[in-house]
Tab-separated table of C-alpha atoms in Angstrom:
chain	number	residue	atom	x	y	z
V	11	MET	CA	38.131	-41.352	-3.517
V	12	LYS	CA	41.238	-39.252	-1.909
V	13	LEU	CA	40.501	-36.540	-4.682
V	14	PHE	CA	36.867	-36.203	-3.579
V	15	PHE	CA	37.908	-35.602	-0.043
V	16	ASN	CA	40.621	-33.096	-0.995
V	17	LEU	CA	37.945	-31.163	-2.933
V	18	PHE	CA	35.501	-31.327	-0.037
V	19	GLY	CA	38.052	-30.196	2.512
V	20	MET	CA	38.909	-27.108	0.136
V	21	ALA	CA	35.199	-26.264	-0.169
V	22	LEU	CA	34.498	-26.376	3.530
V	23	ALA	CA	37.634	-24.284	4.273
V	24	GLY	CA	36.577	-21.888	1.846
V	25	ALA	CA	33.097	-21.524	3.343
V	26	LEU	CA	34.307	-21.278	7.009
V	27	GLY	CA	36.994	-18.804	5.605
V	28	TYR	CA	34.183	-16.415	4.172
V	29	LEU	CA	31.912	-16.521	7.304
V	30	MET	CA	34.786	-16.104	9.629
V	31	GLU	CA	36.898	-13.602	7.607
V	32	PRO	CA	35.980	-10.472	9.409
V	33	ASN	CA	36.884	-11.946	12.839
V	34	LEU	CA	40.105	-13.550	11.582
V	35	ARG	CA	41.151	-10.424	9.991
V	36	PHE	CA	40.918	-8.613	13.397
V	37	GLN	CA	43.100	-11.435	15.101
V	38	LEU	CA	45.601	-11.292	12.151
V	39	THR	CA	45.812	-7.681	11.385
V	40	GLY	CA	44.182	-5.702	14.301
V	41	GLN	CA	41.739	-4.065	11.633
V	42	GLN	CA	38.006	-4.161	12.937
V	43	PRO	CA	35.376	-5.337	10.185
V	44	SER	CA	33.112	-2.551	8.815
V	45	ALA	CA	29.553	-2.220	10.092
V	46	VAL	CA	28.382	-3.340	6.635
V	47	GLU	CA	30.340	-6.713	6.895
V	48	ARG	CA	29.022	-7.202	10.391
V	49	ALA	CA	25.529	-6.889	9.122
V	50	GLU	CA	25.948	-9.309	6.128
V	51	HIS	CA	24.604	-12.199	8.179
V	52	GLY	CA	22.570	-10.492	10.781
V	53	ARG	CA	18.753	-9.996	11.263
V	54	VAL	CA	16.908	-6.848	12.480
V	55	ILE	CA	13.776	-7.670	14.382
V	56	LEU	CA	11.201	-4.952	15.041
V	57	LYS	CA	8.608	-5.108	17.865
V	58	THR	CA	6.562	-1.852	18.441
V	59	ASP	CA	4.743	-2.993	21.489
V	60	ASP	CA	4.478	-6.044	23.969
V	61	ASP	CA	1.156	-7.044	22.217
V	62	ALA	CA	2.422	-6.833	18.550
V	63	PRO	CA	4.133	-9.637	16.721
V	64	GLN	CA	7.888	-9.549	15.877
V	65	ILE	CA	8.863	-8.284	12.342
V	66	ASP	CA	11.838	-9.666	10.522
V	67	VAL	CA	12.485	-6.805	8.192
V	68	ALA	CA	14.437	-8.987	5.677
V	69	ALA	CA	11.411	-10.873	5.228
V	70	LEU	CA	9.039	-7.893	4.203
V	71	SER	CA	8.280	-7.812	0.599
V	72	ALA	CA	8.735	-4.715	-1.696
V	73	SER	CA	5.322	-3.548	-1.369
V	74	GLN	CA	5.590	-3.549	2.449
V	75	LEU	CA	8.669	-1.346	2.294
V	76	PRO	CA	8.921	2.323	1.684
V	77	SER	CA	10.310	3.536	-1.525
V	78	SER	CA	12.970	5.639	0.018
V	79	VAL	CA	15.124	5.995	3.199
V	80	GLN	CA	17.060	8.618	4.860
V	81	VAL	CA	20.507	7.782	5.615
V	82	LYS	CA	22.111	8.635	8.908
V	83	SER	CA	25.833	8.282	8.309
V	84	ALA	CA	27.720	8.844	5.082
V	85	VAL	CA	27.850	5.757	2.588
V	86	LYS	CA	29.984	5.131	-0.579
V	87	VAL	CA	28.165	3.857	-3.556
V	88	ALA	CA	29.587	2.598	-6.875
V	89	ASN	CA	28.339	2.086	-10.520
V	90	ALA	CA	29.459	-1.342	-11.436
V	91	ALA	CA	29.439	-0.577	-15.187
V	92	SER	CA	31.700	2.365	-15.174
V	93	GLY	CA	33.638	1.717	-11.962
V	94	ASN	CA	32.729	5.200	-10.652
V	95	THR	CA	31.957	5.790	-6.940
V	96	MET	CA	30.265	8.730	-4.984
V	97	THR	CA	29.677	9.400	-1.432
V	98	VAL	CA	26.090	10.134	-0.160
V	99	ASP	CA	26.351	12.506	2.882
V	100	SER	CA	24.224	11.781	6.186
V	101	GLY	CA	20.935	13.247	5.986
V	102	ASN	CA	20.186	12.845	2.302
V	103	ARG	CA	17.194	10.823	1.128
V	104	VAL	CA	17.893	7.809	-1.356
V	105	ASN	CA	15.995	5.110	-3.096
V	106	LEU	CA	15.506	1.706	-1.229
V	107	VAL	CA	16.225	-1.180	-3.588
V	108	ARG	CA	16.012	-4.101	-1.399
V	109	ILE	CA	16.831	-5.554	2.213
V	110	ASP	CA	19.944	-7.795	2.396
V	111	TYR	CA	19.941	-9.540	5.934
V	112	ALA	CA	20.718	-6.515	8.248
V	113	ASN	CA	21.823	-4.231	5.355
V	114	ALA	CA	19.851	-1.850	3.227
V	115	VAL	CA	20.789	-1.843	-0.418
V	116	ILE	CA	20.387	1.937	-1.551
V	117	SER	CA	20.595	3.659	-4.812
V	118	PRO	CA	20.819	7.566	-4.944
V	119	ALA	CA	21.002	7.561	-8.614
V	120	GLU	CA	20.440	5.125	-11.701
V	121	GLY	CA	23.376	2.891	-11.819
V	122	PHE	CA	24.853	3.371	-8.605
V	123	GLU	CA	24.338	1.240	-5.579
V	124	GLY	CA	25.675	0.712	-1.989
V	125	ARG	CA	25.026	-0.921	1.255
V	126	ILE	CA	24.309	0.582	4.477
V	127	PRO	CA	23.163	-1.058	7.841
V	128	ILE	CA	19.427	-0.684	8.479
V	129	THR	CA	20.124	0.776	11.967
V	130	GLU	CA	21.744	3.790	10.305
V	131	THR	CA	18.739	4.651	8.192
V	132	ASP	CA	15.209	5.823	9.266
V	133	LEU	CA	13.711	2.538	8.113
V	134	LEU	CA	12.728	1.374	11.222
V	135	ASP	CA	11.146	4.505	12.281
V	136	GLN	CA	8.999	4.658	9.043
V	137	LEU	CA	7.739	1.042	9.746
V	138	ALA	CA	6.788	1.965	13.217
V	139	ALA	CA	5.038	4.820	12.152
V	140	ASN	CA	3.131	3.190	9.448
V	141	PRO	CA	3.104	-0.735	10.141
V	142	PRO	CA	3.132	-2.748	6.743
V	143	ALA	CA	-0.212	-3.850	5.787
V	144	GLN	CA	-1.254	-7.608	5.623
V	145	THR	CA	-1.150	-8.901	2.066
V	146	ALA	CA	-4.227	-10.991	1.391
V	147	SER	CA	-5.986	-11.443	-1.846
V	148	ALA	CA	-9.597	-10.858	-1.835
V	149	VAL	CA	-11.765	-13.638	-3.046
V	150	GLU	CA	-15.326	-12.546	-4.106
V	151	PRO	CA	-17.985	-15.194	-3.080
V	152	PRO	CA	-19.760	-16.752	-6.048
V	153	ALA	CA	-23.139	-15.241	-7.088
V	154	VAL	CA	-26.054	-16.848	-5.920
V	155	VAL	CA	-28.435	-18.093	-8.933
V	156	GLU	CA	-32.007	-17.937	-7.996
V	157	PRO	CA	-34.193	-20.998	-9.642
V	158	PRO	CA	-36.809	-19.501	-12.127
V	159	PRO	CA	-40.258	-19.436	-10.425
V	160	VAL	CA	-42.433	-22.348	-11.397
V	161	MET	CA	-45.296	-21.094	-13.525
V	162	THR	CA	-48.933	-22.547	-12.794
V	163	PRO	CA	-51.001	-22.549	-16.002
V	164	PRO	CA	-54.456	-20.722	-15.485
V	165	GLU	CA	-57.484	-22.586	-15.149
V	166	PRO	CA	-59.821	-22.738	-18.302
V	167	VAL	CA	-62.592	-20.213	-18.329
V	168	THR	CA	-65.982	-21.698	-19.694
V	169	PRO	CA	-67.960	-18.915	-21.374
V	170	PRO	CA	-71.540	-18.174	-20.434
V	171	VAL	CA	-74.304	-19.708	-22.502
V	172	VAL	CA	-76.845	-17.030	-23.682
V	173	GLU	CA	-80.318	-18.349	-24.908
V	174	ASN	CA	-82.026	-16.596	-27.883
V	175	PRO	CA	-79.603	-13.548	-28.019
V	176	THR	CA	-81.156	-10.493	-29.427
V	177	PRO	CA	-78.814	-8.656	-31.966
V	178	THR	CA	-78.020	-5.401	-30.956
V	179	SER	CA	-76.194	-2.438	-32.300
V	180	ALA	CA	-72.338	-2.340	-31.268
V	181	PRO	CA	-71.712	-0.031	-28.495
V	182	GLU	CA	-69.867	3.050	-29.233
V	183	ILE	CA	-66.182	3.005	-27.638
V	184	ALA	CA	-64.819	6.310	-26.781
V	185	PRO	CA	-61.248	6.614	-27.603
V	186	ASP	CA	-58.674	6.704	-24.913
V	187	PRO	CA	-57.752	10.208	-24.025
V	188	ALA	CA	-54.145	11.008	-25.378
V	189	PRO	CA	-51.463	10.861	-22.791
V	190	GLU	CA	-50.176	14.118	-21.346
V	191	PRO	CA	-46.646	14.571	-22.422
V	192	THR	CA	-44.265	13.792	-19.663
V	193	PRO	CA	-41.575	16.482	-19.093
V	194	PRO	CA	-38.134	15.504	-19.544
V	195	ALA	CA	-36.434	14.174	-16.284
V	196	THR	CA	-33.950	17.213	-14.828
V	197	PRO	CA	-30.399	15.250	-14.795
V	198	ALA	CA	-29.125	15.221	-11.168
V	199	PRO	CA	-26.174	17.629	-10.645
V	200	ALA	CA	-22.557	15.899	-10.690
V	201	PRO	CA	-21.110	15.695	-7.523
V	202	THR	CA	-18.645	18.182	-7.116
V	203	ALA	CA	-15.811	18.581	-4.534
V	204	GLY	CA	-17.774	21.147	-2.456
V	205	GLY	CA	-17.244	24.645	-2.290
V	206	GLY	CA	-14.056	24.857	-0.275
V	207	ASP	CA	-15.263	22.108	2.026
V	208	PRO	CA	-12.023	20.080	2.939
V	209	VAL	CA	-14.238	17.218	3.716
V	210	ALA	CA	-16.195	17.128	0.600
V	211	VAL	CA	-12.934	17.340	-1.536
V	212	MET	CA	-11.437	14.325	0.405
V	213	GLN	CA	-14.700	12.268	-0.149
V	214	ALA	CA	-14.599	13.066	-3.759
V	215	SER	CA	-10.849	12.157	-4.259
V	216	ILE	CA	-11.328	8.788	-2.592
V	217	LYS	CA	-14.299	7.968	-4.563
V	218	ALA	CA	-12.724	8.891	-7.791
V	219	GLY	CA	-9.724	6.525	-6.949
V	220	GLN	CA	-6.941	9.008	-6.406
V	221	ILE	CA	-4.906	6.564	-4.260
V	222	LYS	CA	-5.127	2.751	-3.801
V	223	GLU	CA	-3.822	2.690	-0.377
V	224	PHE	CA	-7.519	2.736	1.083
V	225	THR	CA	-11.049	2.696	-0.071
V	226	PHE	CA	-14.163	5.210	0.898
V	227	ASP	CA	-15.710	2.430	3.001
V	228	GLN	CA	-12.826	2.009	5.134
V	229	VAL	CA	-12.706	5.615	6.450
V	230	GLN	CA	-14.231	5.824	10.033
V	231	GLU	CA	-13.791	9.768	10.360
V	232	TRP	CA	-13.371	12.930	8.095
V	233	LYS	CA	-11.927	15.994	9.568
V	234	ALA	CA	-10.806	19.279	8.161
V	235	GLY	CA	-7.405	20.723	9.410
V	236	GLU	CA	-5.645	23.739	9.622
V	237	ASP	CA	-4.152	25.823	6.621
V	238	GLU	CA	-0.572	24.791	5.996
V	239	THR	CA	2.261	26.482	3.862
V	240	VAL	CA	4.273	23.822	1.856
V	241	ASP	CA	7.359	25.128	-0.218
V	242	GLY	CA	5.774	28.506	-0.194
V	243	GLU	CA	2.068	27.620	-1.382
V	244	SER	CA	-0.757	27.524	1.001
V	245	PHE	CA	-2.912	24.621	1.275
V	246	GLN	CA	-6.089	23.571	3.028
V	247	THR	CA	-5.637	20.314	4.827
V	248	GLY	CA	-7.965	17.330	5.881
V	249	LEU	CA	-7.437	14.068	7.922
V	250	ALA	CA	-9.133	10.719	7.055
V	251	SER	CA	-8.879	8.076	9.849
V	252	TYR	CA	-9.375	4.585	8.234
V	253	LYS	CA	-9.354	0.862	9.315
V	254	ALA	CA	-6.676	-1.267	7.824
V	255	GLY	CA	-5.447	-4.837	8.756
V	256	THR	CA	-1.761	-4.771	9.557
V	257	ILE	CA	0.716	-7.342	10.929
V	258	PHE	CA	0.079	-5.795	14.360
V	259	GLY	CA	-3.748	-6.260	13.822
V	260	VAL	CA	-6.449	-4.037	12.715
V	261	LYS	CA	-5.313	-0.482	13.479
V	262	THR	CA	-6.562	3.152	12.753
V	263	ILE	CA	-4.443	4.792	10.443
V	264	GLN	CA	-4.552	8.669	9.301
V	265	ALA	CA	-3.974	10.062	6.049
V	266	LYS	CA	-3.608	13.784	5.461
V	267	ALA	CA	-4.799	15.757	2.255
V	268	LEU	CA	-3.143	18.809	0.895
V	269	ILE	CA	-6.182	20.822	-0.876
V	270	LYS	CA	-5.772	23.558	-3.455
V	271	ASP	CA	-8.236	24.947	-6.004
V	272	GLY	CA	-10.871	22.665	-4.818
V	273	LYS	CA	-8.810	19.609	-5.472
V	274	VAL	CA	-6.555	17.188	-3.418
V	275	GLN	CA	-3.175	17.898	-4.810
V	276	ARG	CA	-1.394	15.298	-2.570
V	277	TRP	CA	-2.210	12.335	0.058
V	278	SER	CA	0.674	11.882	2.641
V	279	TRP	CA	1.132	10.371	6.117
V	280	PRO	CA	0.986	12.841	8.751
V	281	LYS	CA	3.974	11.788	10.513
V	282	SER	CA	6.679	11.083	8.030
V	283	GLY	CA	5.237	13.458	5.291
V	284	MET	CA	5.788	10.619	2.858
V	285	GLU	CA	3.621	10.815	-0.348
V	286	ILE	CA	0.710	8.012	-0.485
V	287	LYS	CA	0.250	6.485	-3.897
């Protein structure tokens, strides 16, 4: 029994030491805990307006988070396999691996990972600009099967009685005229993106399933935009405003299309410029 209490006391002391280590370190050595250490057991709660519910960023699923973030301060990352380290300077965009309490786990290259407080990235700005959509699996209602119609048998017909019929020659029956040949149907022209019309090009892109973020039926407004130059290339632009359910309720969200040669080259969010898949 004494051995059990000794082991329990050692485990409790170790747990308390792990949780209180940053504060004890400052009291014993005068060294302040790092921002990453202070965020290891914290929570980041996002609330965009008074009517919107609070968002616990650590509770969001991978599908509700952006694929990358921009760091606002330098962060050191390491390769666990090789032991090599590298520093990512402020302003660089890196892959977002996951959220760990109030820290973001990032990766600038394959095999390298590091941690940085969420508040030192643009993650909260991206979530505020494009609130994460609610995830709900759509359940199709069962098909309604109509019962077969009840067939009523026809009443029997009694043939008329003819007294003393006189044989006559059978009447001549003229053959039916041959039916006139029906001209082949002209196939309807296939829908095109429209000769340079941004609205028609956007509608064709959504109908073709170029992206999965929203459907044609969700769009409330199609609008042609001004021409833009991106990376030295000139594009037509268009905006599609659609309704979507988010954790803040049903919101109207805009998506921008970059159009060239009669096709949508890329869909993106107008504010952040991030590509829509």
